[in-house]
XYZ file of C-alpha atoms in Angstrom:
459
model
C 0.137 -0.046 -0.020
C 2.919 2.404 0.963
C 4.342 1.880 -2.704
C 1.378 1.795 -4.887
C -1.430 3.805 -3.044
C -0.708 7.530 -2.583
C -2.416 9.039 0.010
C -3.122 12.903 0.898
C -0.271 14.770 2.641
C -1.285 16.111 6.130
C -0.908 19.589 4.822
C -3.594 18.704 1.820
C -5.836 17.302 4.094
C -5.899 20.485 6.489
C -6.437 22.542 3.290
C -9.468 20.437 2.317
C -10.910 20.564 5.791
C -10.680 24.309 5.460
C -12.182 24.567 2.290
C -15.165 22.520 3.219
C -15.317 25.014 6.462
C -15.648 28.086 4.168
C -18.108 26.186 1.764
C -20.129 25.223 4.678
C -20.231 28.866 5.844
C -21.431 30.129 2.532
C -24.350 27.527 2.670
C -25.297 28.668 6.109
C -25.158 32.462 5.036
C -27.515 31.311 2.090
C -29.989 29.633 4.526
C -30.302 32.931 6.486
C -30.583 35.077 3.383
C -33.718 32.939 2.309
C -35.080 33.279 5.587
C -34.830 36.982 5.788
C -35.138 38.153 2.091
C -37.477 35.781 0.522
C -39.425 34.455 3.234
C -39.351 37.557 5.444
C -38.655 35.886 8.785
C -37.698 38.066 11.379
C -33.818 38.531 11.880
C -33.853 36.883 15.287
C -35.704 34.050 13.944
C -33.438 33.411 10.859
C -30.554 33.288 13.273
C -31.508 30.133 14.535
C -33.190 28.184 11.730
C -30.081 26.342 11.251
C -28.728 24.052 8.450
C -25.997 21.398 8.175
C -23.546 20.165 5.510
C -22.893 16.419 5.501
C -20.260 14.841 3.670
C -20.212 11.326 2.340
C -18.013 8.880 0.076
C -14.173 8.692 0.380
C -13.817 11.910 2.434
C -15.834 10.760 4.989
C -14.318 7.358 5.235
C -10.939 9.104 4.963
C -9.710 6.767 2.188
C -9.525 9.517 -0.501
C -6.531 9.737 -3.041
C -5.009 13.235 -3.815
C -7.108 15.250 -5.998
C -10.483 13.379 -5.204
C -13.832 15.186 -4.932
C -15.685 15.855 -1.864
C -19.223 14.812 -1.596
C -21.487 17.193 0.436
C -25.303 17.212 1.081
C -26.724 20.219 2.015
C -29.564 19.910 4.647
C -32.039 22.941 4.398
C -35.367 23.825 6.329
C -38.552 23.615 4.462
C -38.743 27.018 3.303
C -35.575 26.727 1.340
C -36.771 25.282 -2.004
C -34.863 23.496 -4.607
C -35.383 26.370 -7.141
C -33.935 28.825 -4.456
C -30.798 26.348 -4.522
C -30.211 26.681 -8.292
C -30.725 30.390 -8.411
C -29.632 32.455 -5.333
C -27.129 30.015 -4.013
C -25.868 29.240 -7.428
C -25.361 32.873 -8.200
C -23.467 33.403 -4.689
C -21.245 30.697 -5.809
C -20.778 32.050 -9.154
C -19.778 35.403 -7.646
C -17.253 33.998 -5.466
C -13.753 34.556 -6.176
C -12.627 31.177 -5.240
C -15.198 29.213 -7.114
C -14.486 27.936 -10.771
C -15.942 25.551 -13.135
C -19.366 25.597 -11.542
C -21.896 23.367 -13.341
C -25.631 22.774 -12.185
C -27.434 19.693 -13.099
C -30.743 20.228 -12.487
C -32.423 17.521 -14.443
C -30.597 14.656 -12.718
C -32.229 12.191 -10.458
C -30.091 13.622 -7.833
C -29.632 17.131 -8.782
C -26.630 18.609 -7.801
C -24.205 21.790 -8.353
C -20.536 20.784 -8.938
C -17.622 23.124 -8.875
C -13.907 23.783 -7.823
C -13.266 26.000 -4.675
C -9.704 26.697 -4.664
C -8.994 23.792 -6.875
C -10.750 21.156 -4.680
C -13.742 19.861 -6.402
C -17.254 19.903 -4.395
C -20.382 18.240 -5.475
C -23.375 20.071 -3.939
C -26.333 18.056 -3.173
C -29.498 19.337 -1.617
C -31.888 17.908 0.879
C -35.131 19.929 2.088
C -36.246 18.708 5.463
C -39.558 18.618 6.584
C -39.363 20.852 9.476
C -38.981 24.784 9.375
C -35.671 24.912 11.323
C -32.808 22.260 11.455
C -32.651 20.774 14.923
C -29.342 21.159 16.789
C -29.080 17.284 16.998
C -29.392 16.723 13.251
C -26.122 15.104 13.130
C -27.441 12.172 15.185
C -31.107 12.426 13.703
C -29.942 11.920 9.934
C -29.364 8.454 10.668
C -32.805 7.714 12.121
C -35.438 6.467 9.515
C -38.132 8.919 10.622
C -36.021 11.790 9.532
C -37.275 10.936 5.989
C -40.843 11.694 6.748
C -42.297 14.066 4.089
C -39.329 14.216 2.199
C -39.442 14.415 -1.695
C -37.373 11.656 -3.714
C -34.599 13.619 -4.313
C -34.212 14.625 -0.830
C -34.452 10.988 0.163
C -31.680 9.993 -2.300
C -29.257 12.677 -1.297
C -29.311 11.996 2.510
C -28.663 8.222 1.479
C -25.298 8.701 1.079
C -24.225 9.593 4.449
C -26.858 7.340 5.903
C -25.107 4.421 3.889
C -21.732 5.378 4.955
C -22.783 5.280 8.568
C -24.916 1.890 8.019
C -21.881 0.036 6.505
C -19.423 1.174 9.488
C -22.003 -0.445 11.883
C -22.231 -3.512 9.616
C -18.599 -4.550 9.140
C -16.923 -6.668 11.722
C -13.364 -5.129 11.926
C -13.760 -1.566 10.336
C -10.078 -1.097 10.338
C -9.548 -4.197 8.000
C -12.527 -2.963 5.771
C -10.862 0.228 5.314
C -7.472 -1.214 4.332
C -9.070 -3.334 1.679
C -11.257 -0.734 0.516
C -8.103 1.528 -0.277
C -6.835 -1.483 -2.440
C -9.913 -2.017 -4.320
C -10.378 1.563 -5.165
C -6.836 1.738 -6.497
C -7.306 -1.369 -8.311
C -10.613 -0.277 -9.900
C -9.027 3.060 -11.055
C -5.887 1.547 -12.378
C -7.763 -1.195 -14.333
C -10.373 1.400 -15.787
C -13.363 -0.021 -13.603
C -14.275 3.344 -11.911
C -16.756 5.467 -12.668
C -20.497 4.893 -11.754
C -21.886 7.341 -14.393
C -20.330 4.992 -17.243
C -21.455 1.878 -15.853
C -18.689 0.777 -13.586
C -17.831 0.868 -10.049
C -18.244 4.077 -7.836
C -17.273 4.851 -4.379
C -20.571 3.460 -2.619
C -20.230 0.297 -5.019
C -16.793 -0.256 -3.784
C -17.861 0.244 -0.211
C -20.758 -2.403 -0.439
C -18.664 -5.050 -2.262
C -15.868 -4.847 0.322
C -18.328 -4.553 3.186
C -19.883 -7.911 2.087
C -16.756 -9.793 1.937
C -15.622 -8.580 5.303
C -18.878 -9.833 6.719
C -18.591 -13.279 4.981
C -15.169 -13.590 6.602
C -15.341 -11.712 9.762
C -11.852 -13.062 11.298
C -9.578 -12.753 8.136
C -6.874 -10.537 7.781
C -6.776 -7.835 4.967
C -4.582 -9.810 2.647
C -6.992 -12.871 3.092
C -9.832 -10.597 2.535
C -8.108 -8.934 -0.712
C -7.924 -12.565 -1.899
C -11.323 -13.615 -0.996
C -12.833 -10.464 -2.526
C -11.504 -11.648 -6.236
C -12.618 -15.341 -5.373
C -16.284 -14.375 -4.467
C -16.868 -11.797 -7.171
C -15.244 -13.778 -10.007
C -17.502 -16.762 -9.314
C -20.701 -14.396 -8.157
C -23.913 -15.290 -10.097
C -25.294 -11.994 -11.102
C -27.744 -10.640 -10.908
C -28.057 -12.126 -7.425
C -28.154 -9.159 -5.232
C -25.083 -8.248 -2.741
C -26.970 -7.163 0.362
C -25.339 -6.155 3.589
C -28.469 -6.609 5.774
C -32.377 -7.497 5.364
C -34.243 -4.743 2.966
C -36.588 -3.068 5.319
C -40.291 -2.521 3.889
C -41.914 1.000 4.099
C -42.876 2.234 7.322
C -46.409 3.282 8.112
C -47.127 6.041 5.725
C -44.208 5.873 3.760
C -44.488 5.316 -0.239
C -40.775 4.933 -0.968
C -39.383 3.267 -3.979
C -37.801 0.259 -2.471
C -35.589 -2.154 -4.346
C -37.026 -5.382 -4.939
C -35.994 -8.553 -7.035
C -39.601 -8.777 -8.383
C -39.840 -5.252 -9.730
C -36.177 -4.625 -10.435
C -35.244 -7.727 -12.430
C -33.834 -6.062 -15.238
C -30.853 -4.835 -12.829
C -27.652 -6.589 -13.924
C -25.450 -6.088 -10.926
C -27.426 -5.121 -7.814
C -25.560 -3.739 -4.815
C -28.036 -2.796 -2.243
C -27.508 0.351 0.093
C -28.057 -0.786 3.646
C -29.730 2.222 4.631
C -33.616 2.687 4.489
C -35.007 2.980 1.839
C -33.027 0.434 0.042
C -31.746 1.143 -3.585
C -29.539 -0.336 -6.047
C -26.335 1.874 -6.074
C -25.298 0.250 -9.286
C -28.344 0.857 -11.492
C -26.103 2.090 -14.313
C -24.385 -1.081 -15.001
C -24.884 -2.432 -18.512
C -24.420 -5.950 -20.201
C -21.264 -4.797 -21.447
C -19.678 -3.160 -18.316
C -20.773 -6.277 -16.459
C -18.625 -8.319 -18.777
C -15.721 -6.268 -18.493
C -15.812 -6.041 -14.563
C -16.612 -10.039 -14.474
C -13.423 -10.372 -16.871
C -11.578 -8.165 -14.465
C -12.474 -10.136 -11.389
C -11.246 -13.223 -12.848
C -7.797 -11.764 -13.832
C -7.639 -10.281 -10.146
C -8.395 -13.828 -8.859
C -5.747 -15.385 -10.946
C -3.103 -12.713 -9.717
C -4.018 -12.742 -6.183
C -4.030 -16.775 -5.893
C -0.378 -16.543 -7.655
C 0.736 -13.920 -5.123
C -0.779 -15.830 -2.036
C 0.854 -19.248 -3.404
C 4.169 -17.048 -3.507
C 4.246 -15.892 -0.037
C 2.915 -12.365 -0.708
C 5.588 -11.248 -3.248
C 4.606 -9.117 -6.037
C 1.423 -7.536 -4.901
C 2.098 -4.504 -7.463
C 1.078 -7.161 -10.243
C -2.670 -6.257 -9.005
C -2.088 -2.785 -9.743
C -0.780 -2.865 -13.450
C -2.543 -0.472 -15.321
C -5.560 -1.520 -18.006
C -4.398 -3.053 -21.230
C -7.395 -1.814 -22.836
C -5.515 -0.129 -25.778
C -3.489 -3.024 -26.792
C -6.486 -5.633 -26.293
C -8.590 -4.879 -29.191
C -8.489 -4.903 -32.867
C -10.668 -2.001 -33.417
C -11.197 1.264 -31.495
C -13.889 4.044 -31.619
C -12.925 7.671 -30.607
C -15.864 9.496 -29.411
C -15.353 13.318 -29.194
C -17.246 15.739 -27.143
C -16.964 18.811 -28.750
C -17.385 22.283 -27.022
C -16.203 25.497 -28.882
C -14.572 28.227 -26.991
C -17.092 30.384 -28.571
C -19.657 29.021 -26.312
C -20.366 30.181 -22.679
C -18.337 28.225 -20.350
C -21.006 27.067 -18.346
C -23.220 25.653 -21.439
C -19.985 24.132 -22.445
C -19.689 22.318 -19.238
C -23.358 21.367 -19.521
C -22.847 19.644 -22.712
C -19.908 17.715 -21.614
C -21.783 16.855 -18.441
C -24.896 15.508 -20.488
C -22.500 13.160 -22.865
C -20.689 11.968 -19.855
C -23.955 10.917 -18.224
C -25.167 9.310 -21.355
C -21.900 7.606 -22.908
C -22.925 4.316 -21.140
C -25.614 4.096 -23.413
C -23.785 4.281 -26.641
C -22.295 0.936 -26.519
C -26.030 -0.306 -26.750
C -26.444 1.349 -30.111
C -23.365 -0.469 -31.488
C -24.462 -3.982 -30.699
C -26.598 -3.821 -33.764
C -23.313 -4.090 -35.685
C -21.480 -7.185 -36.429
C -18.872 -6.458 -33.510
C -17.946 -8.396 -30.572
C -16.616 -7.595 -26.848
C -17.746 -3.812 -26.867
C -15.778 -2.033 -24.188
C -16.219 1.647 -23.116
C -13.365 2.935 -21.411
C -14.109 5.548 -18.811
C -10.814 7.465 -18.827
C -11.157 11.105 -20.260
C -8.794 11.999 -23.004
C -7.899 15.362 -24.867
C -9.640 15.680 -28.156
C -8.039 16.545 -31.273
C -11.410 17.744 -33.139
C -11.527 20.967 -30.886
C -9.356 23.219 -28.826
C -12.396 23.968 -26.520
C -11.470 23.946 -22.912
C -14.039 21.459 -22.188
C -13.785 19.214 -25.270
C -12.581 15.699 -24.433
C -12.462 12.014 -25.858
C -13.649 8.482 -24.745
C -12.555 5.335 -26.389
C -14.442 2.399 -27.179
C -12.732 -0.853 -27.990
C -14.495 -4.107 -29.858
C -13.562 -6.843 -32.243
C -15.046 -7.252 -35.812
C -17.337 -10.397 -36.016
C -16.139 -10.950 -39.582
C -18.652 -14.103 -39.883
C -21.585 -11.757 -39.218
C -20.244 -9.155 -41.681
C -20.717 -11.335 -44.896
C -18.314 -8.966 -46.776
C -20.273 -5.644 -46.061
C -19.095 -2.464 -44.743
C -19.745 -1.581 -41.118
C -21.832 1.751 -40.646
C -21.230 3.366 -37.405
C -22.312 6.651 -38.695
C -26.044 5.241 -38.329
C -25.561 4.303 -34.793
C -24.182 7.691 -34.049
C -27.086 9.219 -35.637
C -29.611 7.062 -33.671
C -27.604 8.141 -30.216
C -27.970 11.653 -31.335
C -31.773 11.583 -32.050
C -32.866 9.445 -28.899
C -30.468 10.753 -26.298
C -28.880 14.052 -27.114
C -31.764 16.085 -29.231
C -33.200 17.460 -26.110
C -30.429 19.575 -25.279
C -32.009 22.746 -26.821
C -29.868 25.707 -28.319
C -30.079 28.908 -26.401
C -30.166 32.205 -28.258
C -26.435 33.041 -27.257
C -25.218 29.622 -28.199
C -23.070 30.219 -31.360
C -23.679 27.908 -34.370
C -22.340 24.309 -34.391
C -20.538 25.029 -30.796
C -21.682 21.617 -29.474
C -21.131 18.178 -31.323
C -20.678 14.658 -30.876
C -18.274 12.963 -33.434
C -16.769 9.331 -33.791
C -13.844 8.226 -35.421
C -13.089 4.610 -36.153
C -9.352 3.907 -35.361
C -7.160 0.829 -35.432
C -4.055 0.269 -32.870
C -1.484 1.599 -35.003
C -3.663 4.932 -35.610
C -4.332 5.584 -32.005
C -2.728 8.598 -30.516
C 0.470 8.447 -28.463
C -1.094 9.989 -25.235
C -3.404 6.887 -24.809
C -0.474 4.648 -24.110
C 1.090 6.899 -21.277
C -0.128 5.028 -18.650
C 1.648 1.704 -19.952
C 4.716 3.381 -20.323
């Protein structure tokens, strides 16, 4: 771990804590502003309405790598509406001298504002509580199920992050061993191109659940054994059998939450169920293609771990070798997200964010072609189609099914058009958008024509 897994320095950890403290104060000041200027509460009342900023994910678990983002949940009183969050709070952030690269994603299932605060990336989620003031014991009450009464779906999903993180800490038999193995799995997933929930792969909560489940199965095992068992368990797991850390709790009286169920969610390919109420599948974005890729990597990891253990724990670095994606396939498709510098920066980030959230669907459109082993790599690379600061490129690898081709040419352009019409067409132009400033371009490539920079991780 000391050799392969770089951790934050003490100075960087202090700096991030200071950033969090300042961001929290911006949020609390905004709550008071809404109370006084929008709701017209007396100032002495507004001073006591409260508010809290919860942290979840890798920052909360203290397993973050340098440069990792911070997932935060803004818990506000009921008079702070979501529309206030995306107007007056967003305006405050945009006008702040330390805030850059702000993007708001209002249409997402879990709406959020993401931005950099002195080069620390912050994800702002919003939860509107049912009370007109936030109680002083909210840090304890947020983990009680009755706190969810009368919350809308987006608020419930937002607070599910810290609630699930807390629940996992109570359900693993040895928390220190859990954190040790989790650090290894997070880095393994990133090195092997398996990290990115929005691309259909593993996110932070998915890694947490997978590692916690193995810790439950082998409560007395040491970290090296747990790491070995991790790959043994998941290389042979019968998906879509769900990974559950505890029993799924049914709706409480008066609740009508959407709770995960094998009967209703039978299309889920790799269910990993959050342990907090209401239970959700944290791996909803996994596709048939990404499941195949991850299963293959579990098998490779198991082979490597078996050799390491047989050799007395020598050669751990083999587990963290970068992905061989760019030497594995006969054909590649470069998918360019094009954002002209002439467009407003926020609009460019919106277009880029939209494409990134939808890229996981593009391999489905390619399946109608005579190709096999379609593999989307979740790593972002620069694009040579535009010098726009938000332009980027993602790669899809595949092999040709020559028997199915019958001598015909493969028409990728038609797949691109269908993807555009069915997934991207609702991104409407605004009056101040320059003409043709946003585009999605595919470029077929062979191994020999791949740009040199994609091989940097392989040396």
